[in-house]
Coordinates of C-alpha atoms in Angstrom, one line a residue:
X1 CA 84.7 107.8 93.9
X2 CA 81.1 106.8 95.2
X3 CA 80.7 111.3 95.0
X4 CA 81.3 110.9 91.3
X5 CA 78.5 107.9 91.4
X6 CA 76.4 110.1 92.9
X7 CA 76.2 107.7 96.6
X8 CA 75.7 110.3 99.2
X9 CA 74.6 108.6 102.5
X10 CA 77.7 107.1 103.5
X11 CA 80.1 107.8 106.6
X12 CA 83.5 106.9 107.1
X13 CA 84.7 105.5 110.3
X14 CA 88.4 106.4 111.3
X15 CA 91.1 106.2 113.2
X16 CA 95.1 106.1 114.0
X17 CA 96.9 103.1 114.7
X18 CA 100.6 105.1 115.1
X19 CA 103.7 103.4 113.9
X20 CA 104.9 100.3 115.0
X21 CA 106.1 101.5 118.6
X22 CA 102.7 103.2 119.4
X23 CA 101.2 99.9 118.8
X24 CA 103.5 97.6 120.4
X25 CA 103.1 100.2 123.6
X26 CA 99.5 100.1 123.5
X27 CA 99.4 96.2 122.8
X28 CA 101.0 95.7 126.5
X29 CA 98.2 98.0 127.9
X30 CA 95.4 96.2 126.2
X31 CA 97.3 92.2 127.4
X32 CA 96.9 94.5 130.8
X33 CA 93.3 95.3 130.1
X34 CA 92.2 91.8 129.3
X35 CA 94.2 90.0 131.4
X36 CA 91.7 90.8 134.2
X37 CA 88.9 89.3 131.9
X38 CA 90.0 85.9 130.4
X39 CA 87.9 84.1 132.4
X40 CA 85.0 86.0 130.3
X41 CA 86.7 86.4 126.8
X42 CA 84.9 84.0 124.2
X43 CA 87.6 81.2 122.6
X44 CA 88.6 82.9 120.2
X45 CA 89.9 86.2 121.9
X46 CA 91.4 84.1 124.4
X47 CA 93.5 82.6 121.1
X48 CA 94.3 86.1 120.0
X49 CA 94.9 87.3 123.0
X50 CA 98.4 85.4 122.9
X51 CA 99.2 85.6 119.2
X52 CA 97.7 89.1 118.5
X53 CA 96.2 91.3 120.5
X54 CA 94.5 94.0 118.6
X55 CA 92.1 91.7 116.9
X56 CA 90.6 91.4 120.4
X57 CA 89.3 94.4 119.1
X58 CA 87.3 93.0 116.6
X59 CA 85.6 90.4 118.2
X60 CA 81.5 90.3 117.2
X61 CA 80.4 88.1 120.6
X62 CA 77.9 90.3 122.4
X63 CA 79.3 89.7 125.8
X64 CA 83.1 90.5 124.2
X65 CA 81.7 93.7 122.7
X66 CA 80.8 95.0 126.4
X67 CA 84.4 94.3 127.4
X68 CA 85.8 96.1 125.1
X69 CA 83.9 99.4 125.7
X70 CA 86.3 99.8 129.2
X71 CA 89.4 98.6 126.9
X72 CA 92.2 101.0 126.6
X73 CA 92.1 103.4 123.4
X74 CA 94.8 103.6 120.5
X75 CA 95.1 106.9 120.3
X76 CA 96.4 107.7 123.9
X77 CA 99.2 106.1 122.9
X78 CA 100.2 107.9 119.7
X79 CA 103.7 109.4 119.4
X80 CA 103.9 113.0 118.7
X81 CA 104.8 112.7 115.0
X82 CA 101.4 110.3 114.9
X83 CA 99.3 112.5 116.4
X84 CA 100.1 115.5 114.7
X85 CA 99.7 113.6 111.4
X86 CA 96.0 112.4 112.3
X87 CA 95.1 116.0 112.8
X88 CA 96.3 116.8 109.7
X89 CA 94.4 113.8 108.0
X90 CA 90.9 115.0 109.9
X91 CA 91.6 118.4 108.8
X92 CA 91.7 117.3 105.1
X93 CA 88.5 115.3 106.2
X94 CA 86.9 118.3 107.7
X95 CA 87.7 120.7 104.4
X96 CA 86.1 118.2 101.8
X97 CA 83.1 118.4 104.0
X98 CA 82.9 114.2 104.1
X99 CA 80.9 112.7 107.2
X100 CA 82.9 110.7 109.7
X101 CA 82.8 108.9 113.2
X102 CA 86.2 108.5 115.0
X103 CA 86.1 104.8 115.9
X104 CA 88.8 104.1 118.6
X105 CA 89.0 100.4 118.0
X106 CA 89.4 100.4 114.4
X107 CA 92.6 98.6 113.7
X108 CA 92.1 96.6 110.4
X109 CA 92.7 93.3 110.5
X110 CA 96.7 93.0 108.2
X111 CA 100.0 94.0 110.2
X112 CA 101.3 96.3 107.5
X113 CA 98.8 99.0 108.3
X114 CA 100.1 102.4 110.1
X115 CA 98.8 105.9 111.0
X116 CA 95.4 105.9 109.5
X117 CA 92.6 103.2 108.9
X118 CA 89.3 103.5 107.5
X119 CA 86.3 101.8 106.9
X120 CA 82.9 103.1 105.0
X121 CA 79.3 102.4 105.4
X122 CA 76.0 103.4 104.5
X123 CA 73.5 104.9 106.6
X124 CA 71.4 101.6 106.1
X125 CA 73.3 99.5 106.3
X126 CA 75.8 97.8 109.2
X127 CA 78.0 96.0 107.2
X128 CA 81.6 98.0 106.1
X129 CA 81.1 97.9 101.7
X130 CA 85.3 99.3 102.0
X131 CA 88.1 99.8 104.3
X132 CA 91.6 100.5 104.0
X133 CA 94.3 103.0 105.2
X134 CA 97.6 104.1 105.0
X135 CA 101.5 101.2 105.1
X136 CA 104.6 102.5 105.4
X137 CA 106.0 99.3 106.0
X138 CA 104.4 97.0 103.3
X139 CA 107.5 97.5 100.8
X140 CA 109.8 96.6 103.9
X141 CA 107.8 93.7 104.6
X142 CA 108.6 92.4 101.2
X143 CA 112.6 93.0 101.1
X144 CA 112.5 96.6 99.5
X145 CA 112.7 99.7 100.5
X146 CA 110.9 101.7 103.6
X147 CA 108.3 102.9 101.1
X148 CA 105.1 105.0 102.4
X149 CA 101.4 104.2 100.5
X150 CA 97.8 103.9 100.7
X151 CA 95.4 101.8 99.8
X152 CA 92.0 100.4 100.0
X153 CA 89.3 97.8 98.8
X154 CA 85.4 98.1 98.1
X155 CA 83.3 95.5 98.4
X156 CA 82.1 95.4 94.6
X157 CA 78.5 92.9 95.2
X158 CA 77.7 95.5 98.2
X159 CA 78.3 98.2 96.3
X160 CA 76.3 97.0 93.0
X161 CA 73.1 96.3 95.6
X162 CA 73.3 99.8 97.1
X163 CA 73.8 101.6 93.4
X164 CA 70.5 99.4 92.8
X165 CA 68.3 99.9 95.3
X166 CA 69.1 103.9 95.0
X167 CA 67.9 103.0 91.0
X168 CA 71.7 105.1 90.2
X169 CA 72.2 105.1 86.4
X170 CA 76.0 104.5 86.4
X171 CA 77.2 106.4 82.8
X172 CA 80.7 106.2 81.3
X173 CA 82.5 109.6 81.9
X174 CA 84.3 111.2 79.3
X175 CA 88.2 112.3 79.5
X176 CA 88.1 115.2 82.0
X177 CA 88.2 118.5 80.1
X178 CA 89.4 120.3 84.4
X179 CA 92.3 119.7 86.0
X180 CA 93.0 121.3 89.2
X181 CA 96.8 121.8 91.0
X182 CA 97.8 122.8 94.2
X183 CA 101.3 125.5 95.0
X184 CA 101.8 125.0 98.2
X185 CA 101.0 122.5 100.7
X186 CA 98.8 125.5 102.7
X187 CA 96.9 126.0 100.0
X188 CA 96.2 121.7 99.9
X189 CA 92.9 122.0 102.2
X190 CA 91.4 124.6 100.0
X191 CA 91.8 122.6 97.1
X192 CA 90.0 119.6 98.3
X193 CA 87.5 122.0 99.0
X194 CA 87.3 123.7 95.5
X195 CA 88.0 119.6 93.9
X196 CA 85.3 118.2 95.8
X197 CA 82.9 121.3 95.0
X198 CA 83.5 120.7 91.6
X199 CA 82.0 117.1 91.6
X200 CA 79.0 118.1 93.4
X201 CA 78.2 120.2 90.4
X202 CA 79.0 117.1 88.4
X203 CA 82.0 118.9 86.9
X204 CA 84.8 116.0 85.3
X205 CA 87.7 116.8 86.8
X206 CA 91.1 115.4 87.6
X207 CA 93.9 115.9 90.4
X208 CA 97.0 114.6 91.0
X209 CA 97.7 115.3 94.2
X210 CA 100.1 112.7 94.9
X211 CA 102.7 115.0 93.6
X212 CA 104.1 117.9 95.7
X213 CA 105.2 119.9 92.7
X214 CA 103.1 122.5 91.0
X215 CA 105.6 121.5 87.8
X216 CA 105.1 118.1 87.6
X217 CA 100.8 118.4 88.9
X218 CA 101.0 120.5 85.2
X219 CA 103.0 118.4 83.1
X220 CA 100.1 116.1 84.0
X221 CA 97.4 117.8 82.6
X222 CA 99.2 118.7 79.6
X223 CA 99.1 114.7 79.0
X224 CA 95.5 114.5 79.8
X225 CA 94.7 117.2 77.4
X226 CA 92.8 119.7 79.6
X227 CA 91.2 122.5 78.3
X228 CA 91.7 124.2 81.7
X229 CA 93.3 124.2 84.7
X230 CA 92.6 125.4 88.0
X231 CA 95.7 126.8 90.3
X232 CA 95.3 127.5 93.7
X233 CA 98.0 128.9 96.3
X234 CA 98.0 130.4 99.3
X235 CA 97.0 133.9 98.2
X236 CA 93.9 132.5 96.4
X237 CA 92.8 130.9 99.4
X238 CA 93.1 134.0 101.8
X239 CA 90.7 135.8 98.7
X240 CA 88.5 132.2 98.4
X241 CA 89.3 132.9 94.7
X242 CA 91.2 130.5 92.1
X243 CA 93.4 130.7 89.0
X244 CA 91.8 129.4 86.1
X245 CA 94.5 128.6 83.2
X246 CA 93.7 128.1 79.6
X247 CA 96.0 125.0 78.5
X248 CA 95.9 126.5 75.2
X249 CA 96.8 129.7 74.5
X250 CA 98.3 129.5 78.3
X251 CA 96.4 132.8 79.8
X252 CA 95.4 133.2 83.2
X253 CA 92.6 135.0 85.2
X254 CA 91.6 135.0 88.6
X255 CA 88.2 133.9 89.4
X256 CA 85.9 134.7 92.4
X257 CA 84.9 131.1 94.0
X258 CA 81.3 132.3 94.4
X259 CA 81.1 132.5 90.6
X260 CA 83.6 129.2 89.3
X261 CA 81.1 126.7 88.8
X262 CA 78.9 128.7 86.6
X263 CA 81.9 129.9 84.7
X264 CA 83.1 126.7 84.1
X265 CA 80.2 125.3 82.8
X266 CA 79.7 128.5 80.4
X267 CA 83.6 127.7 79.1
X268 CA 82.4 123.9 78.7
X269 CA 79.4 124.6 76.9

């Protein structure tokens, strides 16, 4: 989103906060931690120090802020299945080529939140204009089902002030004429890549990678109306090439990457 506003100096700060027994685990060894420093703790943190924990963590009091640099970090206490899945979430990071600081006493401040947190910022600026992350036990919370999502929030007055002072002219986009599906879960990385690639060069394109199935990412652009679509599986990204599909008369070529973004805007002339 702030790519396709063309906001460029911005980092993300990340981290893990595991599933519910990785955090109650590494609650006990923060109590442990502070314990030995209540005497110091401002009023507050000695408050949440008894009702909860992690948002010791988050305490702004200068003198607090040096206690916390010796505190115990969340991810030494990650499960396997947690861990693994943070790697996998950097990895994706790491492909789309996005700017980001692991921040080992990020927890986000609602109970709901598991595995990965974020917040983002600008260069500039201190202040966090969004945050949000990952709840797999929000819907379970609320009497439904053990439900997996993601979500997050930006901070609209922050944002308007930074798309000013960088004098952006925000334009209405018209329906996206690219769509771009992934095969296989291998080839997912690589299509962030070529996805985010595309928006540098200002390219309108849309994804749905929520869905697993090649099927059902193509039934999708059939209801946006694409004119094309670019497919990309595991042998594509071994030759760093794509598939590019005409949604009309349904033919198919492959297409170096070196050469897609000029294609593409030919095609779109």
């Amino acid at each position: 989103f702030l790519k396709k506003i063309k906001l460029k100096d911005f980092i993300f700060k990340l981290n893990s906060i595991g599933c519910l027994n990785d955090r109650n685990k590494y609650k006990q060894a923060l109590k442990r931690y502070y314990r030995k420093h209540l005497r110091n703790i401002c009023e507050d943190c000695k408050r949440r120090y008894t009702t909860n924990p992690l948002r010791l963590l988050d305490c702004k009091n200068e003198k607090d802020q040096e206690i916390k640099k010796g505190a115990p970090v969340l991810v030494n206490y990650l499960c396997k299945h947690c861990e693994e899945h943070f790697k996998k979430v950097l990895e994706y990071v790491e492909e789309l080529q996005i700017s980001y600081e692991l921040d080992s006493y990020l927890v986000r401040g609602f109970d709901y939140y598991s595995k990965t947190v974020f917040e983002i910022f600008f260069v500039e600026s201190p202040v966090a204009i969004g945050g949000g992350g990952r709840y797999d036990y929000l819907i379970k919370f609320l009497g439904g089902k053990l439900t997996s999502g993601v979500g997050g929030a930006i901070g609209i007055e922050r944002l308007m002030e930074i798309v000013k002072l960088h004098q952006i002219n925000l334009k209405i986009k018209k329906k996206p004429e690219i769509f771009i599906a992934y095969a296989s879960e291998k080839s997912k990385p690589y299509t962030l890549f070529v996805y985010d690639l595309l928006l540098r060069h200002n390219i309108n394109v849309a994804e749905n990678f929520a869905k697993n199935s090649l099927t059902a990412q193509l039934e999708y652009a059939d209801k946006l109306g694409v004119k094309y679509c670019i497919i990309i599986g595991h042998q594509e990204m071994g030759s760093r090439s794509v598939i590019l599909k005409n949604m009309l008369d349904k033919t198919q070529e492959t297409i170096p990457l070196d050469v897609l973004i000029e294609e593409l805007k030919r095609r779109l002339k």
